[in-house]
Amino acid sequence: MKILVSAAEIQASVESLAAKIKEREGNRPLTVIAIMTGSIVFLADLIRKLEMPLRVGVVQTSSYRGTVRGPLSINAAMMPDIAGRDVLLVDDIFDTGRTLQEVIASLADFQPRSLSSAVLLLKRGRQEVDLRPDYVGFEIPDEFVVGYGLDYNDLYRNLPFLAVLEPSDLAGQNS
Ligand code: IMP
Ligand code: MG
């Protein structure tokens, strides 16, 4: 595989995203809702750089099996009450944008006071929605990436960097 973004570059980007979030949100309490499972590493790093009173919750969606998209499902059972709260939705990557758009629509039903969104990655030229996340770490080319939480068939989430899979990585590994 080929390294696309190094661990040090990721840390610098998370630092600057946190600075922008602090600038905009000030010291108001914030509820961070992470979209499972790809955002776990980003979530862990980002929240440790924020200093306001902070709650954390998760929602689960899934749309990929391998590199193939299936129907999107959303499970909000593990989300704290967000009524009247300032909410920051966190996801790993903004690809077509449909996941974030659908999660935003579901969360709006719970009547948060405000709802903003942060993604580590945005894939250039892939968006199918008008929405754009409020905070974006990196814009990347249209390639399938893994690492730093992102998976291929649930593997590679533990890589500390972001990498592009090559055909030899896609074939033949299944443990
Ligand atoms: P979207 O709904 O097309 O924006 O897709 C967003 C979701 O698809 C992300 O939360 C990821 O879980 C997954 N995804 C999209 N592109 C990639 C990729 O290159 N690698 C791993 N997961 C991806
Ligand atoms: Mg995801």
mmCIF file of N, CA and C and ligand atoms in Angstrom, residues 35-39 61 91-93 99, ligand 2:
data_model
loop_
_atom_site.group_PDB
_atom_site.id
_atom_site.type_symbol
_atom_site.label_atom_id
_atom_site.label_comp_id
_atom_site.label_asym_id
_atom_site.label_seq_id
_atom_site.Cartn_x
_atom_site.Cartn_y
_atom_site.Cartn_z
ATOM 1 N N ILE A 35 -19.807 9.059 14.065
ATOM 2 C CA ILE A 35 -20.422 8.026 13.230
ATOM 3 C C ILE A 35 -19.476 6.814 13.211
ATOM 4 N N MET A 36 -19.974 5.719 13.754
ATOM 5 C CA MET A 36 -19.174 4.498 13.865
ATOM 6 C C MET A 36 -19.013 3.821 12.518
ATOM 7 N N THR A 37 -18.026 3.044 12.314
ATOM 8 C CA THR A 37 -16.899 2.791 13.188
ATOM 9 C C THR A 37 -15.675 3.569 12.718
ATOM 10 N N GLY A 38 -15.742 4.076 11.500
ATOM 11 C CA GLY A 38 -14.562 4.680 10.879
ATOM 12 C C GLY A 38 -14.004 5.878 11.609
ATOM 13 N N SER A 39 -14.841 6.577 12.411
ATOM 14 C CA SER A 39 -14.374 7.819 13.024
ATOM 15 C C SER A 39 -13.768 7.636 14.403
ATOM 16 N N THR A 61 -23.716 3.705 11.418
ATOM 17 C CA THR A 61 -24.278 3.558 10.069
ATOM 18 C C THR A 61 -23.372 2.589 9.344
ATOM 19 N N ASP A 91 -17.277 12.500 11.381
ATOM 20 C CA ASP A 91 -17.139 11.295 10.550
ATOM 21 C C ASP A 91 -15.737 11.231 9.965
ATOM 22 N N ASP A 92 -15.368 10.048 9.523
ATOM 23 C CA ASP A 92 -14.031 9.859 8.965
ATOM 24 C C ASP A 92 -13.889 10.525 7.603
ATOM 25 N N ILE A 93 -14.823 10.247 6.698
ATOM 26 C CA ILE A 93 -14.643 10.685 5.314
ATOM 27 C C ILE A 93 -15.963 11.081 4.679
ATOM 28 N N THR A 99 -24.104 9.743 3.618
ATOM 29 C CA THR A 99 -24.126 9.327 5.028
ATOM 30 C C THR A 99 -24.357 10.532 5.928
HETATM 31 MG MG MG B 2 -18.338 5.580 8.019
#
